[in-house]
XYZ file of C-alpha atoms in Angstrom:
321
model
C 97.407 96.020 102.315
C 97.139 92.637 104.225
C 96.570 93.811 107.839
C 93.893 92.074 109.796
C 91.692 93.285 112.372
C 88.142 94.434 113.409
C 85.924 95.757 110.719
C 86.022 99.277 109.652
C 84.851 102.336 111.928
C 82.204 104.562 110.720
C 83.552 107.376 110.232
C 83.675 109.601 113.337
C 80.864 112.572 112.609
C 82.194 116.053 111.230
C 82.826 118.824 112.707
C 82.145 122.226 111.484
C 84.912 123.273 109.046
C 86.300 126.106 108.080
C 85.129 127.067 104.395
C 88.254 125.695 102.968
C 87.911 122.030 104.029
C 84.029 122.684 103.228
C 85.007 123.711 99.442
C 87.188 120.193 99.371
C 84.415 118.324 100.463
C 81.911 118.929 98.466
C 84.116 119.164 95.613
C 84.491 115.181 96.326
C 81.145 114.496 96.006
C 80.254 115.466 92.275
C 84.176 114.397 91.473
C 83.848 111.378 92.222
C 80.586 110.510 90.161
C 82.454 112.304 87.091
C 85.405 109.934 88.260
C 83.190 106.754 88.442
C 81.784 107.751 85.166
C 85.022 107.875 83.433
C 86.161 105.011 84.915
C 83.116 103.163 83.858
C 83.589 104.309 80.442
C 87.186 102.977 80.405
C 87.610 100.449 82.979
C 86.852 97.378 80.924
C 89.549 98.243 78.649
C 92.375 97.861 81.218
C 94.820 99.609 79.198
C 97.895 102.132 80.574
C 96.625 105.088 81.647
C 93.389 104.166 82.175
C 91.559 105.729 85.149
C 90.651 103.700 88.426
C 91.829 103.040 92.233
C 91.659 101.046 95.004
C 90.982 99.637 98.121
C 92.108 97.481 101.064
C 89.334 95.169 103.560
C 90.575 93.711 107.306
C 90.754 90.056 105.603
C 93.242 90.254 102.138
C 95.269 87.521 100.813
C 99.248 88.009 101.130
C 101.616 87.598 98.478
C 103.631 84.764 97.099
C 106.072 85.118 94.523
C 105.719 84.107 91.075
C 107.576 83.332 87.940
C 105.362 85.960 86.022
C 106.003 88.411 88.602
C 108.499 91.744 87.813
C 111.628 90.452 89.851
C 111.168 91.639 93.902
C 115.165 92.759 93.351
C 114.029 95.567 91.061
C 110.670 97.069 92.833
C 109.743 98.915 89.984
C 110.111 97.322 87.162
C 107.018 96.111 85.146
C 106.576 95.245 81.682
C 104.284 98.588 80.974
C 106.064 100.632 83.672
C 107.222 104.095 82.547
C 109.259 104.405 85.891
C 113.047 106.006 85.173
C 114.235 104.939 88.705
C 116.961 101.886 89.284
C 116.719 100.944 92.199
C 118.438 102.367 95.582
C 119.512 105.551 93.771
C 120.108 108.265 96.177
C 117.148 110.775 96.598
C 117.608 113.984 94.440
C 117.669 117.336 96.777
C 114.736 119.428 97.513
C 114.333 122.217 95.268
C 115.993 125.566 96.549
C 112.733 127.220 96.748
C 109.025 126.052 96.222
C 105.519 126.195 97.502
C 106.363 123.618 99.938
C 109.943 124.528 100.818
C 110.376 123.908 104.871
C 107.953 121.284 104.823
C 108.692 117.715 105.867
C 106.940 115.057 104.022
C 107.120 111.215 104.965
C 106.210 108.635 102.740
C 105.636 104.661 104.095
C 105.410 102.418 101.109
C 103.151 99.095 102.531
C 105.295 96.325 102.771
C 108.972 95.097 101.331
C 109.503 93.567 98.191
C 111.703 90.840 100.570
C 109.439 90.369 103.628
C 108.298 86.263 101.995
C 111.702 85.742 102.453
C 112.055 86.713 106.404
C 108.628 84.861 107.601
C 109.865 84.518 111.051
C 111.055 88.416 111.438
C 107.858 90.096 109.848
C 105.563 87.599 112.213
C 107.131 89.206 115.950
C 104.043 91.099 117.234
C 104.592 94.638 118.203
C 102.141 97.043 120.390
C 100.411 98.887 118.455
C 98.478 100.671 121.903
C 95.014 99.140 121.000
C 96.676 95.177 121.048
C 99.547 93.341 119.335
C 100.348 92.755 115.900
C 102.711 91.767 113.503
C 105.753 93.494 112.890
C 104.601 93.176 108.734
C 103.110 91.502 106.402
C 103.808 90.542 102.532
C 100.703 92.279 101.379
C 98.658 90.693 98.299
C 99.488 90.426 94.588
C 97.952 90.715 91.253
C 96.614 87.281 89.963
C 99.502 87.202 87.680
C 101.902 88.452 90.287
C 102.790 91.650 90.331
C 103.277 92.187 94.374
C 101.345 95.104 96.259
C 105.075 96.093 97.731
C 106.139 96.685 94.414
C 103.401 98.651 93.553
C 103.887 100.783 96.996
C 107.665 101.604 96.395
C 106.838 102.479 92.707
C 104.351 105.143 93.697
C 106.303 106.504 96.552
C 109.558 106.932 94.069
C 107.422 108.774 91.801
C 105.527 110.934 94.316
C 108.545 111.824 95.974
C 110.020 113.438 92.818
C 106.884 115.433 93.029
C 106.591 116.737 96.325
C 110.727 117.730 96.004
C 110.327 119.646 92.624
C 108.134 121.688 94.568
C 110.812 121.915 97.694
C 109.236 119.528 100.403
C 112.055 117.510 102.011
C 110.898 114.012 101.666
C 111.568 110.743 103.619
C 110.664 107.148 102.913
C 110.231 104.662 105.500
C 111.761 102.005 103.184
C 113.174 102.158 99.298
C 113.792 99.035 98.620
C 116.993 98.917 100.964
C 116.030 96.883 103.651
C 115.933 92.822 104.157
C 112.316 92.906 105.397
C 109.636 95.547 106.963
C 110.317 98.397 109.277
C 107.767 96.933 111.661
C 104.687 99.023 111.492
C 105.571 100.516 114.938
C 109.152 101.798 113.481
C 107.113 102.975 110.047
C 104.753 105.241 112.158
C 108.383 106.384 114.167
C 110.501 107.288 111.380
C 107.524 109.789 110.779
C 107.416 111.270 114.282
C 111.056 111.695 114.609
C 111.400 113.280 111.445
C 108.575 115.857 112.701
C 106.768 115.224 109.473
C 103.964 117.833 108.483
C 102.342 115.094 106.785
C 102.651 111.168 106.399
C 101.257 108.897 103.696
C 101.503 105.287 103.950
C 100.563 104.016 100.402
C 98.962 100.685 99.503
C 97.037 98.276 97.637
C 94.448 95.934 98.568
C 93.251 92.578 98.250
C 89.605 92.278 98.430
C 87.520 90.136 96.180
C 87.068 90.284 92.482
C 84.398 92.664 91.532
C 85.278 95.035 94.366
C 86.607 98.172 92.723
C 87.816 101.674 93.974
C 90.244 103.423 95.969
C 89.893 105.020 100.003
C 91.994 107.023 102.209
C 91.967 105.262 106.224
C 92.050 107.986 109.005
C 93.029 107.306 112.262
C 90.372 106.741 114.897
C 90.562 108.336 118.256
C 92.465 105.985 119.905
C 93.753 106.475 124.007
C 95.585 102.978 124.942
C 98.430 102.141 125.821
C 101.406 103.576 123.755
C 98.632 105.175 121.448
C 97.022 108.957 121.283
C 95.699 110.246 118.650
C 93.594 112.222 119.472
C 95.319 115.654 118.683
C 96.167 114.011 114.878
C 92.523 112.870 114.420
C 91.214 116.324 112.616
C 94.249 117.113 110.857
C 94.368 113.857 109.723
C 90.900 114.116 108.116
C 91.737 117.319 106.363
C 94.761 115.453 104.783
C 92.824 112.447 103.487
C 89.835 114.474 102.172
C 92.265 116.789 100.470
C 93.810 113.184 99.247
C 90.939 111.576 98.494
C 89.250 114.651 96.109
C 92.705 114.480 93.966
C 92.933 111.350 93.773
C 89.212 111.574 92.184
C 90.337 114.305 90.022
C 93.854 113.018 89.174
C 93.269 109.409 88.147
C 89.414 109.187 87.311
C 88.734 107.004 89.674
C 85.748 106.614 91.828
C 85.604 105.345 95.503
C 85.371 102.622 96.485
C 82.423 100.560 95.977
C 82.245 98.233 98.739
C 83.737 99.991 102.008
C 83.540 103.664 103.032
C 79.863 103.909 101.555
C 80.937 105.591 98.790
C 83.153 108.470 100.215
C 86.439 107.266 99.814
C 86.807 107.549 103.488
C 87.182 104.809 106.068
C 88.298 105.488 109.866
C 90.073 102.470 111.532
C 91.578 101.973 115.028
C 92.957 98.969 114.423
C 96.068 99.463 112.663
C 99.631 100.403 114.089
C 100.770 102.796 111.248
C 98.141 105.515 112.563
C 97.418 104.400 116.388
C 101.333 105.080 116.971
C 101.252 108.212 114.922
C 102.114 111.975 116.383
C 101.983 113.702 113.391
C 99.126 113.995 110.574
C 98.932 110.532 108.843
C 96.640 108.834 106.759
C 96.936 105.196 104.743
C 95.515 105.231 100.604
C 94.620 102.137 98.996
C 94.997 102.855 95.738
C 93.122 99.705 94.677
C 91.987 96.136 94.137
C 95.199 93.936 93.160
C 92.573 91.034 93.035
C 90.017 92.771 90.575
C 91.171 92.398 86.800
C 89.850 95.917 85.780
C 91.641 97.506 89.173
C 95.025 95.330 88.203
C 95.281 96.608 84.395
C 95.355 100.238 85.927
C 97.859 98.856 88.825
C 100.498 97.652 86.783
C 100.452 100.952 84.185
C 103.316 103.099 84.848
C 101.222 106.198 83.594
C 98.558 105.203 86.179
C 100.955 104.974 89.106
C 102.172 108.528 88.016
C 98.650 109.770 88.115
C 97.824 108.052 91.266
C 101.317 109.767 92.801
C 100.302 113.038 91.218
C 96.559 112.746 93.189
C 98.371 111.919 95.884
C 100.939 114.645 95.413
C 98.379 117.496 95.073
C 95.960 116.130 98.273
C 99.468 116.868 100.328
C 100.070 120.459 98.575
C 96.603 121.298 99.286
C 96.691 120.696 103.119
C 100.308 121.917 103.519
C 100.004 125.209 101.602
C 96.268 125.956 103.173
C-alpha cells in the first residue's frame, strides 16, 4: 500500500471481551512467536511456500512498470504462481449451502494493475471525512517488479474461491476489469451498498529493506465530515484479530517487526477505505515488497494461497462466532 498520511495510531485500549475474542487473542500471542520462529528458520531461503508476511508504513514508494515484471494485462500471472485463474473470468456461484451461506463478503484488492497508466484520474482528491486524498495510488513493487496490485488481485481471486466453497456471496471492488482505481471513497461504497458482513481490503507494503512482517489496520474512531465509525470500530477489531491470529497460523509468519509493536495490529484514521466505511472493515498488509526475504514469499503462488487461506479463516471465525 502507498497511501500517505500521519503516522500510525496506537491502538485504541481494549475493552473487556467476551471469552471468545479473549481465546483469539491470546492465541496470537504465543502464535506468532511459533510463526516468527518458523519464519526465521526459513526466511532466508526465499523459496515457494515459504512462511512470512507483510506490512505497509504512511511513506512507501509507488510502482513503475518493468520489463521483468509479470505483464499488468494478466494480474496473476508470475513465473512461480500456482494461480488457475485467466483473467476476468466470471465469479463461480456460492455454494448451495455452507457455514457461511447468507453472508456477504467484500473483498478490495489495493490498487489496479492499470492505474500508471491514468496518472491524472488516480491523482483527483476525494473526501475521505478526516481531509482529502487521492482518488488511488499505483502502490509499490518488488525490486524486480512484480507490482503490489498484482499481488492484491491474486490473493483476492484465490480467497474468494474460499470464502464461496463455503457459501459466502463474495464481491470484489475491482478484478482486473477496470481502466484505473475505484477511488478509495467508491472502494469503501461498493462495501456499504452491498451490506457486507465483513470487508477486507488486501495489500502489500513498501517499507524499507530489513523491515519484515505482516499487520491488519483497524479503523480509528473517526467523527468528521462524511466519516463515522464509530459503531464499526469494535467489530472491526474482532475481524482483524481473528485475521491477524490466522494469518500467524496459516502462513508462519510473524508480525510485523517495525510497526504495531509486535501485535500485528495498527489503528489508523487517516485512510479513506475505513473512515468512509459502514460496515466491519479492516486493511492486511501481507508484507514487505521492498524486503528480499518478504518478496521471495510474495511472488510464490503457494504463499499467496496460504496468505488467502489465513485470511479466509480470520473471516469464518468472526462470521460464524
Amino acid at each position: 500500500m502507498s497511501y500517505t498520511g500521519p503516522e500510525f495510531d496506537s491502538p485504541a485500549p481494549r475493552r473487556p471481551r467476551r471469552g471468545a475474542m479473549t481465546v483469539a487473542v491470546a492465541a496470537l500471542v504465543p502464535g506468532a512467536l511459533l510463526g516468527w520462529l518458523v519464519y526465521e528458520a526459513v526466511g532466508d531461503t526465499g523459496g515457494p511456500g515459504s512462511a512470512r508476511a507483510d506490512a505497509k508504513t504512511p511513506s512507501t514508494a509507488q510502482a513503475s512498470p518493468s520489463p521483468s515484471s509479470p505483464s499488468s494485462a494478466n494480474p496473476t500471472a508470475s513465473s512461480t504462481s500456482t494461480s488457475t485463474s485467466t483473467g476476468n473470468e466470471p465469479a463461480p456461484a456460492p455454494s448451495a449451502a455452507g457455514p457461511l451461506t447468507g453472508k456477504v463478503v467484500v473483498i478490495d484488492p489495493g490498487h489496479n494493475p492499470h492505474n500508471f497508466q491514468h496518472t491524472a484520474e488516480i491523482n483527483r482528491k476525494v473526501d475521505i471525512g478526516t481531509n482529502w486524498k487521492e482518488c488511488d495510488t499505483t502502490g509499490t513493487a518488488t525490486n524486480a517488479g512484480y507490482t503490489e496490485a498484482e499481488f492484491t488481485l491474486d490473493v483476492a481471486r484465490r480467497l474468494r474461491a474460499i470464502l464461496q466453497e463455503q457459501g459466502a456471496t463474495v464481491k470484489l471492488t475491482q478484478n482486473g476489469d477496470r481502466t484505473y482505481g475505484p477511488c478509495i471513497d467508491e472502494r469503501a461504497r461498493i462495501g456499504n451498498e452491498a451490506q457486507a458482513d465483513a470487508a477486507v481490503s488486501i495489500h502489500a507494503d513498501g517499507s524499507g529493506p530489513g523491515n519484515r512482517g505482516f499487520h491488519v489496520i483497524l479503523p480509528a474512531s473517526v467523527h468528521a465530515g462524511a466519516a463515522d465509525t464509530r459503531p464499526i470500530v469494535a467489530p472491526s477489531r474482532d475481524l482483524g484479530e481473528r485475521i491477524a491470529g490466522s494469518f500467524v497460523r496459516v502462513t508462519g509468519s510473524a508480525p510485523a517487526d517495525y510497526v504495531g509493536g509486535g501485535t500485528g495490529l495498527v489503528t489508523r484514521q487517516d485512510l479513506g477505505g475505513l473512515n468512509l466505511s459502514t460496515v466491519p472493515k479492516v486493511f492486511i498488509e501481507c508484507g514487505n515488497m521492498r524486503d528480499s526475504k518478504d518478496a521471495a514469499l510474495l511472488i510464490s503462488g503457494a504463499w499467496r494461497q496460504k496468505a488467502a487461506q489465513g485470511i479466509s479463516d480470520g473471516i469464518t471465525s468472526f462470521l460464524r462466532q
